[in-house]
XYZ file of N, CA and C in Angstrom:
471
model
N -180.022 135.853 -18.092
C -181.442 136.063 -18.252
C -182.214 135.334 -17.165
N -181.748 134.208 -16.730
C -182.320 133.458 -15.605
C -183.846 133.469 -15.582
N -184.468 133.065 -16.679
C -185.918 132.942 -16.715
C -186.647 134.215 -17.081
N -185.970 135.327 -17.154
C -186.619 136.573 -17.519
C -186.191 136.964 -18.918
N -187.068 137.647 -19.623
C -186.735 138.093 -20.973
C -185.839 139.320 -20.880
N -184.708 139.237 -21.507
C -183.815 140.391 -21.528
C -184.368 141.399 -22.522
N -184.226 142.672 -22.217
C -184.740 143.679 -23.139
C -183.922 143.712 -24.418
N -182.643 143.466 -24.303
C -181.783 143.385 -25.479
C -180.743 142.313 -25.227
N -180.527 141.491 -26.220
C -179.492 140.472 -26.120
C -178.541 140.698 -27.279
N -177.340 141.075 -26.994
C -176.353 141.277 -28.054
C -175.790 139.933 -28.452
N -175.362 139.837 -29.706
C -174.875 138.552 -30.221
C -173.693 138.031 -29.430
N -172.821 138.901 -28.918
C -171.649 138.427 -28.190
C -171.976 138.036 -26.744
N -173.201 138.320 -26.278
C -173.605 137.954 -24.925
C -174.372 136.637 -24.888
N -174.845 136.203 -26.043
C -175.674 135.003 -26.083
C -174.822 133.753 -26.006
N -175.116 132.924 -25.045
C -174.404 131.661 -24.897
C -175.403 130.537 -25.087
N -174.906 129.366 -25.427
C -175.803 128.241 -25.690
C -176.724 127.935 -24.520
N -176.270 128.068 -23.308
C -177.127 127.739 -22.161
C -178.234 128.773 -21.982
N -178.075 129.960 -22.547
C -179.096 130.997 -22.435
C -180.122 130.927 -23.564
N -179.787 130.233 -24.631
C -180.649 130.235 -25.803
C -182.075 129.766 -25.522
N -182.315 128.673 -24.771
C -183.707 128.256 -24.530
C -184.555 129.355 -23.899
N -184.008 130.081 -22.931
C -184.764 131.176 -22.319
C -185.011 132.300 -23.308
N -184.024 132.596 -24.128
C -184.189 133.647 -25.122
C -185.281 133.277 -26.117
N -185.264 132.036 -26.580
C -186.286 131.596 -27.525
C -187.663 131.568 -26.868
N -187.725 131.186 -25.594
C -188.993 131.177 -24.874
C -189.579 132.582 -24.806
N -188.737 133.567 -24.674
C -189.196 134.946 -24.576
C -189.868 135.422 -25.860
N -189.566 134.775 -26.947
C -190.150 135.177 -28.225
C -191.247 134.227 -28.668
N -191.714 133.383 -27.752
C -192.781 132.435 -28.063
C -194.088 133.188 -28.298
N -195.040 132.556 -28.988
C -196.338 133.213 -29.200
C -196.942 133.661 -27.876
N -197.445 134.878 -27.864
C -198.051 135.408 -26.659
C -197.087 136.182 -25.781
N -195.808 136.219 -26.153
C -194.841 136.978 -25.359
C -195.236 138.448 -25.384
N -195.020 139.118 -24.279
C -195.473 140.500 -24.153
C -194.672 141.484 -24.992
N -193.538 141.063 -25.516
C -192.689 141.993 -26.260
C -192.786 141.804 -27.771
N -193.851 141.194 -28.266
C -193.943 140.905 -29.694
C -194.102 142.159 -30.554
N -194.480 143.282 -29.973
C -194.630 144.507 -30.755
C -193.299 144.978 -31.323
N -192.212 144.580 -30.716
C -190.887 145.002 -31.179
C -190.343 144.105 -32.283
N -191.073 143.092 -32.678
C -190.607 142.159 -33.695
C -190.548 142.840 -35.060
N -189.500 142.545 -35.813
C -189.351 143.080 -37.164
C -188.505 142.114 -37.980
N -188.423 142.350 -39.271
C -187.567 141.540 -40.137
C -186.116 141.683 -39.684
N -185.731 142.888 -39.285
C -184.359 143.110 -38.826
C -184.075 142.327 -37.551
N -185.017 142.334 -36.600
C -184.779 141.570 -35.370
C -184.750 140.072 -35.664
N -185.577 139.610 -36.597
C -185.565 138.190 -36.971
C -184.238 137.816 -37.619
N -183.735 138.672 -38.501
C -182.452 138.402 -39.157
C -181.311 138.438 -38.144
N -181.382 139.360 -37.193
C -180.368 139.424 -36.138
C -180.407 138.151 -35.300
N -181.606 137.695 -34.966
C -181.736 136.436 -34.222
C -181.153 135.276 -35.021
N -181.436 135.240 -36.310
C -180.914 134.179 -37.175
C -179.391 134.163 -37.148
N -178.774 135.323 -37.320
C -177.310 135.411 -37.304
C -176.753 135.063 -35.925
N -177.459 135.457 -34.878
C -177.022 135.158 -33.515
C -177.027 133.660 -33.256
N -178.090 132.992 -33.679
C -178.177 131.542 -33.488
C -177.096 130.837 -34.297
N -176.866 131.276 -35.524
C -175.803 130.679 -36.348
C -174.458 130.859 -35.666
N -174.200 132.069 -35.177
C -172.929 132.360 -34.520
C -172.755 131.527 -33.247
N -173.838 131.351 -32.499
C -173.756 130.641 -31.217
C -173.682 129.126 -31.366
N -174.109 128.602 -32.501
C -174.198 127.143 -32.625
C -173.240 126.524 -33.634
N -172.524 127.319 -34.402
C -171.627 126.728 -35.402
C -170.205 126.610 -34.854
N -169.526 125.593 -35.325
C -168.138 125.361 -34.924
C -167.222 126.306 -35.692
N -166.048 126.641 -35.148
C -165.165 127.615 -35.792
C -164.821 127.313 -37.253
N -164.571 126.071 -37.600
C -164.173 125.741 -38.973
C -165.352 125.306 -39.845
N -166.547 125.343 -39.296
C -167.728 124.866 -40.015
C -168.195 125.889 -41.045
N -168.453 125.429 -42.273
C -169.010 126.307 -43.298
C -170.525 126.314 -43.164
N -171.123 127.493 -43.216
C -172.566 127.629 -43.066
C -173.135 128.275 -44.323
N -174.213 127.691 -44.822
C -174.959 128.249 -45.943
C -176.383 128.482 -45.454
N -176.879 129.692 -45.628
C -178.200 130.058 -45.129
C -179.197 129.918 -46.274
N -180.250 129.146 -46.022
C -181.249 128.830 -47.039
C -182.584 129.435 -46.640
N -183.157 130.267 -47.509
C -184.447 130.874 -47.229
C -185.456 130.523 -48.298
N -186.651 130.132 -47.857
C -187.738 129.783 -48.766
C -188.904 130.730 -48.526
N -189.528 131.196 -49.593
C -190.725 132.025 -49.538
C -190.496 133.218 -48.604
N -191.300 133.334 -47.532
C -191.158 134.454 -46.603
C -189.771 134.477 -45.960
N -189.175 133.310 -45.787
C -187.829 133.226 -45.211
C -186.780 133.932 -46.041
N -187.065 134.158 -47.326
C -186.096 134.879 -48.153
C -185.955 136.327 -47.698
N -187.018 136.883 -47.116
C -186.911 138.252 -46.598
C -185.953 138.291 -45.417
N -186.004 137.262 -44.555
C -185.076 137.189 -43.422
C -183.655 137.061 -43.933
N -183.470 136.200 -44.929
C -182.125 135.971 -45.456
C -181.594 137.234 -46.131
N -182.443 137.936 -46.888
C -181.997 139.181 -47.512
C -181.529 140.184 -46.456
N -182.280 140.296 -45.371
C -181.893 141.223 -44.298
C -180.627 140.735 -43.605
N -180.502 139.426 -43.403
C -179.291 138.870 -42.783
C -178.066 139.168 -43.640
N -178.228 139.134 -44.952
C -177.109 139.448 -45.848
C -176.627 140.882 -45.628
N -177.561 141.784 -45.357
C -177.197 143.183 -45.116
C -176.573 143.382 -43.739
N -177.012 142.598 -42.755
C -176.516 142.748 -41.385
C -175.222 141.998 -41.126
N -174.986 140.928 -41.863
C -173.858 140.036 -41.593
C -172.509 140.747 -41.520
N -172.228 141.750 -42.355
C -170.933 142.432 -42.229
C -170.727 143.134 -40.881
N -171.805 143.393 -40.150
C -171.700 144.074 -38.859
C -171.474 143.105 -37.704
N -171.512 141.819 -37.980
C -171.226 140.795 -36.976
C -169.745 140.461 -37.048
N -169.198 139.932 -35.952
C -167.802 139.488 -36.043
C -167.718 138.374 -37.088
N -166.537 138.008 -37.465
C -166.352 137.006 -38.516
C -167.272 135.813 -38.298
N -168.173 135.584 -39.236
C -169.074 134.437 -39.138
C -168.587 133.346 -40.078
N -169.182 132.193 -39.941
C -168.834 131.057 -40.792
C -169.711 130.990 -42.033
N -170.522 131.991 -42.259
C -171.428 131.971 -43.404
C -170.621 132.127 -44.685
N -170.797 131.155 -45.568
C -170.071 131.153 -46.844
C -170.977 131.441 -48.026
N -172.283 131.403 -47.798
C -173.192 131.674 -48.902
C -174.638 131.740 -48.463
N -175.456 132.283 -49.351
C -176.884 132.429 -49.106
C -177.642 131.852 -50.295
N -178.744 131.179 -50.011
C -179.588 130.613 -51.056
C -180.988 131.176 -50.870
N -181.501 131.831 -51.905
C -182.853 132.378 -51.880
C -183.712 131.528 -52.808
N -184.700 130.843 -52.248
C -185.552 129.937 -53.012
C -186.986 130.442 -52.940
N -187.479 130.982 -54.035
C -188.827 131.544 -54.022
C -188.802 132.941 -53.444
N -188.042 133.805 -54.041
C -187.786 135.138 -53.509
C -189.071 135.952 -53.358
N -189.211 136.579 -52.223
C -190.262 137.551 -51.968
C -189.542 138.876 -51.757
N -189.832 139.817 -52.611
C -189.117 141.088 -52.546
C -189.917 142.137 -51.783
N -189.261 143.239 -51.498
C -189.913 144.359 -50.826
C -190.743 145.187 -51.795
N -190.464 145.070 -53.083
C -191.193 145.849 -54.081
C -191.391 144.995 -55.326
N -192.174 145.494 -56.240
C -192.404 144.762 -57.479
C -193.878 144.687 -57.800
N -194.217 143.823 -58.753
C -195.621 143.730 -59.166
C -196.521 143.231 -58.042
N -197.780 143.627 -58.076
C -198.745 143.254 -57.035
C -198.899 141.740 -56.912
N -198.623 140.992 -57.954
C -198.797 139.541 -57.884
C -197.848 138.909 -56.877
N -196.813 139.645 -56.455
C -195.862 139.120 -55.494
C -196.165 139.549 -54.062
N -197.222 140.312 -53.868
C -197.550 140.824 -52.543
C -198.307 139.749 -51.757
N -197.852 139.460 -50.528
C -198.454 138.395 -49.726
C -199.953 138.573 -49.536
N -200.396 139.807 -49.321
C -201.818 140.018 -49.050
C -202.693 139.688 -50.253
N -202.100 139.538 -51.429
C -202.850 139.179 -52.636
C -202.754 137.698 -52.972
N -202.039 136.924 -52.186
C -201.814 135.528 -52.548
C -203.103 134.717 -52.595
N -204.050 134.976 -51.693
C -205.316 134.245 -51.750
C -205.998 134.468 -53.096
N -206.034 135.721 -53.538
C -206.648 136.044 -54.825
C -205.885 135.399 -55.969
N -204.572 135.549 -55.961
C -203.763 135.018 -57.055
C -203.817 133.497 -57.125
N -203.698 132.843 -55.987
C -203.752 131.383 -55.976
C -205.179 130.881 -56.134
N -206.145 131.694 -55.770
C -207.546 131.318 -55.939
C -207.902 131.088 -57.392
N -207.318 131.877 -58.275
C -207.565 131.693 -59.714
C -207.073 130.326 -60.172
N -205.915 129.949 -59.700
C -205.347 128.649 -60.063
C -206.215 127.531 -59.494
N -206.594 127.656 -58.235
C -207.432 126.633 -57.601
C -208.776 126.517 -58.313
N -209.379 127.643 -58.667
C -210.666 127.606 -59.376
C -210.542 126.887 -60.711
N -209.471 127.158 -61.435
C -209.250 126.473 -62.717
C -209.085 124.973 -62.497
N -208.368 124.598 -61.444
C -208.176 123.181 -61.113
C -209.514 122.529 -60.755
N -210.300 123.201 -59.922
C -211.606 122.665 -59.537
C -212.507 122.503 -60.763
N -212.465 123.477 -61.676
C -213.260 123.388 -62.905
C -212.841 122.191 -63.749
N -211.545 121.940 -63.824
C -211.062 120.778 -64.581
C -211.588 119.483 -63.977
N -211.705 119.432 -62.664
C -212.212 118.231 -61.996
C -213.656 117.960 -62.407
N -214.467 118.997 -62.487
C -215.870 118.783 -62.882
C -215.976 118.308 -64.326
N -214.978 118.629 -65.149
C -214.985 118.226 -66.561
C -214.372 116.845 -66.781
N -213.644 116.335 -65.800
C -212.977 115.044 -65.926
C -213.847 113.956 -65.288
N -214.159 112.914 -66.048
C -215.062 111.861 -65.565
C -214.527 111.175 -64.313
N -213.238 110.845 -64.278
C -212.663 110.154 -63.129
C -212.734 111.028 -61.881
N -212.298 112.270 -62.000
C -212.292 113.181 -60.846
C -213.717 113.486 -60.395
N -214.595 113.794 -61.327
C -215.980 114.132 -60.987
C -216.681 112.973 -60.288
N -216.326 111.734 -60.655
C -216.937 110.560 -60.026
C -216.579 110.456 -58.546
N -215.497 111.054 -58.134
C -215.071 111.029 -56.726
C -215.829 112.053 -55.884
N -216.511 112.992 -56.540
C -217.222 114.067 -55.844
C -218.667 114.119 -56.346
N -219.413 113.065 -56.045
C -220.785 112.942 -56.535
C -221.739 113.818 -55.721
N -221.620 113.778 -54.395
C -222.530 114.537 -53.518
C -222.215 116.029 -53.507
N -220.970 116.344 -53.729
C -220.527 117.738 -53.656
C -219.326 117.904 -54.580
N -219.154 119.071 -55.136
C -218.014 119.311 -56.025
C -216.715 119.345 -55.224
N -215.613 119.233 -55.921
C -214.304 119.338 -55.267
C -214.166 120.704 -54.598
N -214.604 121.764 -55.268
C -214.509 123.114 -54.697
C -215.312 123.213 -53.400
N -216.539 122.684 -53.393
C -217.372 122.735 -52.188
C -216.774 121.877 -51.075
N -216.215 120.727 -51.436
C -215.574 119.851 -50.450
C -214.372 120.543 -49.821
N -213.569 121.209 -50.646
C -212.404 121.944 -50.133
C -212.851 123.075 -49.213
N -213.926 123.779 -49.577
C -214.429 124.874 -48.741
C -214.884 124.354 -47.379
N -215.571 123.212 -47.355
C -216.008 122.608 -46.089
C -214.794 122.201 -45.253
N -213.796 121.625 -45.911
C -212.575 121.233 -45.207
C -211.928 122.440 -44.532
N -211.762 123.543 -45.271
C -211.153 124.744 -44.690
C -212.006 125.305 -43.554
N -213.313 125.267 -43.692
C -214.192 125.751 -42.625
C -214.002 124.920 -41.363
N -213.923 123.608 -41.528
C -213.716 122.734 -40.368
C -212.346 122.967 -39.734
N -211.321 123.084 -40.561
C -209.978 123.323 -40.023
C -209.909 124.658 -39.294
N -210.486 125.693 -39.877
C -210.465 127.015 -39.250
C -211.356 127.081 -38.021
N -212.374 126.244 -37.958
C -213.296 126.241 -36.827
C -212.829 125.386 -35.672
N -211.670 124.774 -35.805
C -211.083 123.937 -34.748
C -211.999 122.783 -34.354
N -212.793 122.287 -35.308
C -213.650 121.139 -35.013
C -212.970 119.845 -35.450
N -211.671 119.836 -35.366
C -210.879 118.679 -35.774
C -209.864 118.378 -34.676
N -209.316 117.162 -34.644
C -208.369 116.802 -33.582
C -206.978 117.411 -33.748
N -206.673 117.972 -34.888
C -205.331 118.537 -35.131
C -205.328 120.013 -34.789
N -205.349 120.353 -33.541
C -205.405 121.752 -33.108
C -204.036 122.347 -33.030
């Protein structure tokens, strides 16, 4: 690859010395991000595991939240790779491709918003918590915090 992004990198062509360039090619702002998919992410995951694990090393793949989608796809692709060291998969907080709307990522703000609103309401009813938010409610304070974070008016950019 010698500093250039390869259009396709097969798992058997990837060597450890090439990995930094390959990962750089997929950095934010890379011109080829339109080709990104769950399948390509799972293939990358299996490729990195294959390129970095020792022959006798047992590997267990752990996916959390959105990462469970990558792991599910990797489970389907893994039989098409040469013998890997993967001995098991762990799905923690499964996100499925189908199911009730409450599991859909685009609804998470709404779904979690109900929980947050109930929590904020409890704070106004609790003397100790309410005493900490005299000038503004906890909900209003949280909203200001998110506005500042999203507006990049903080040192943690």
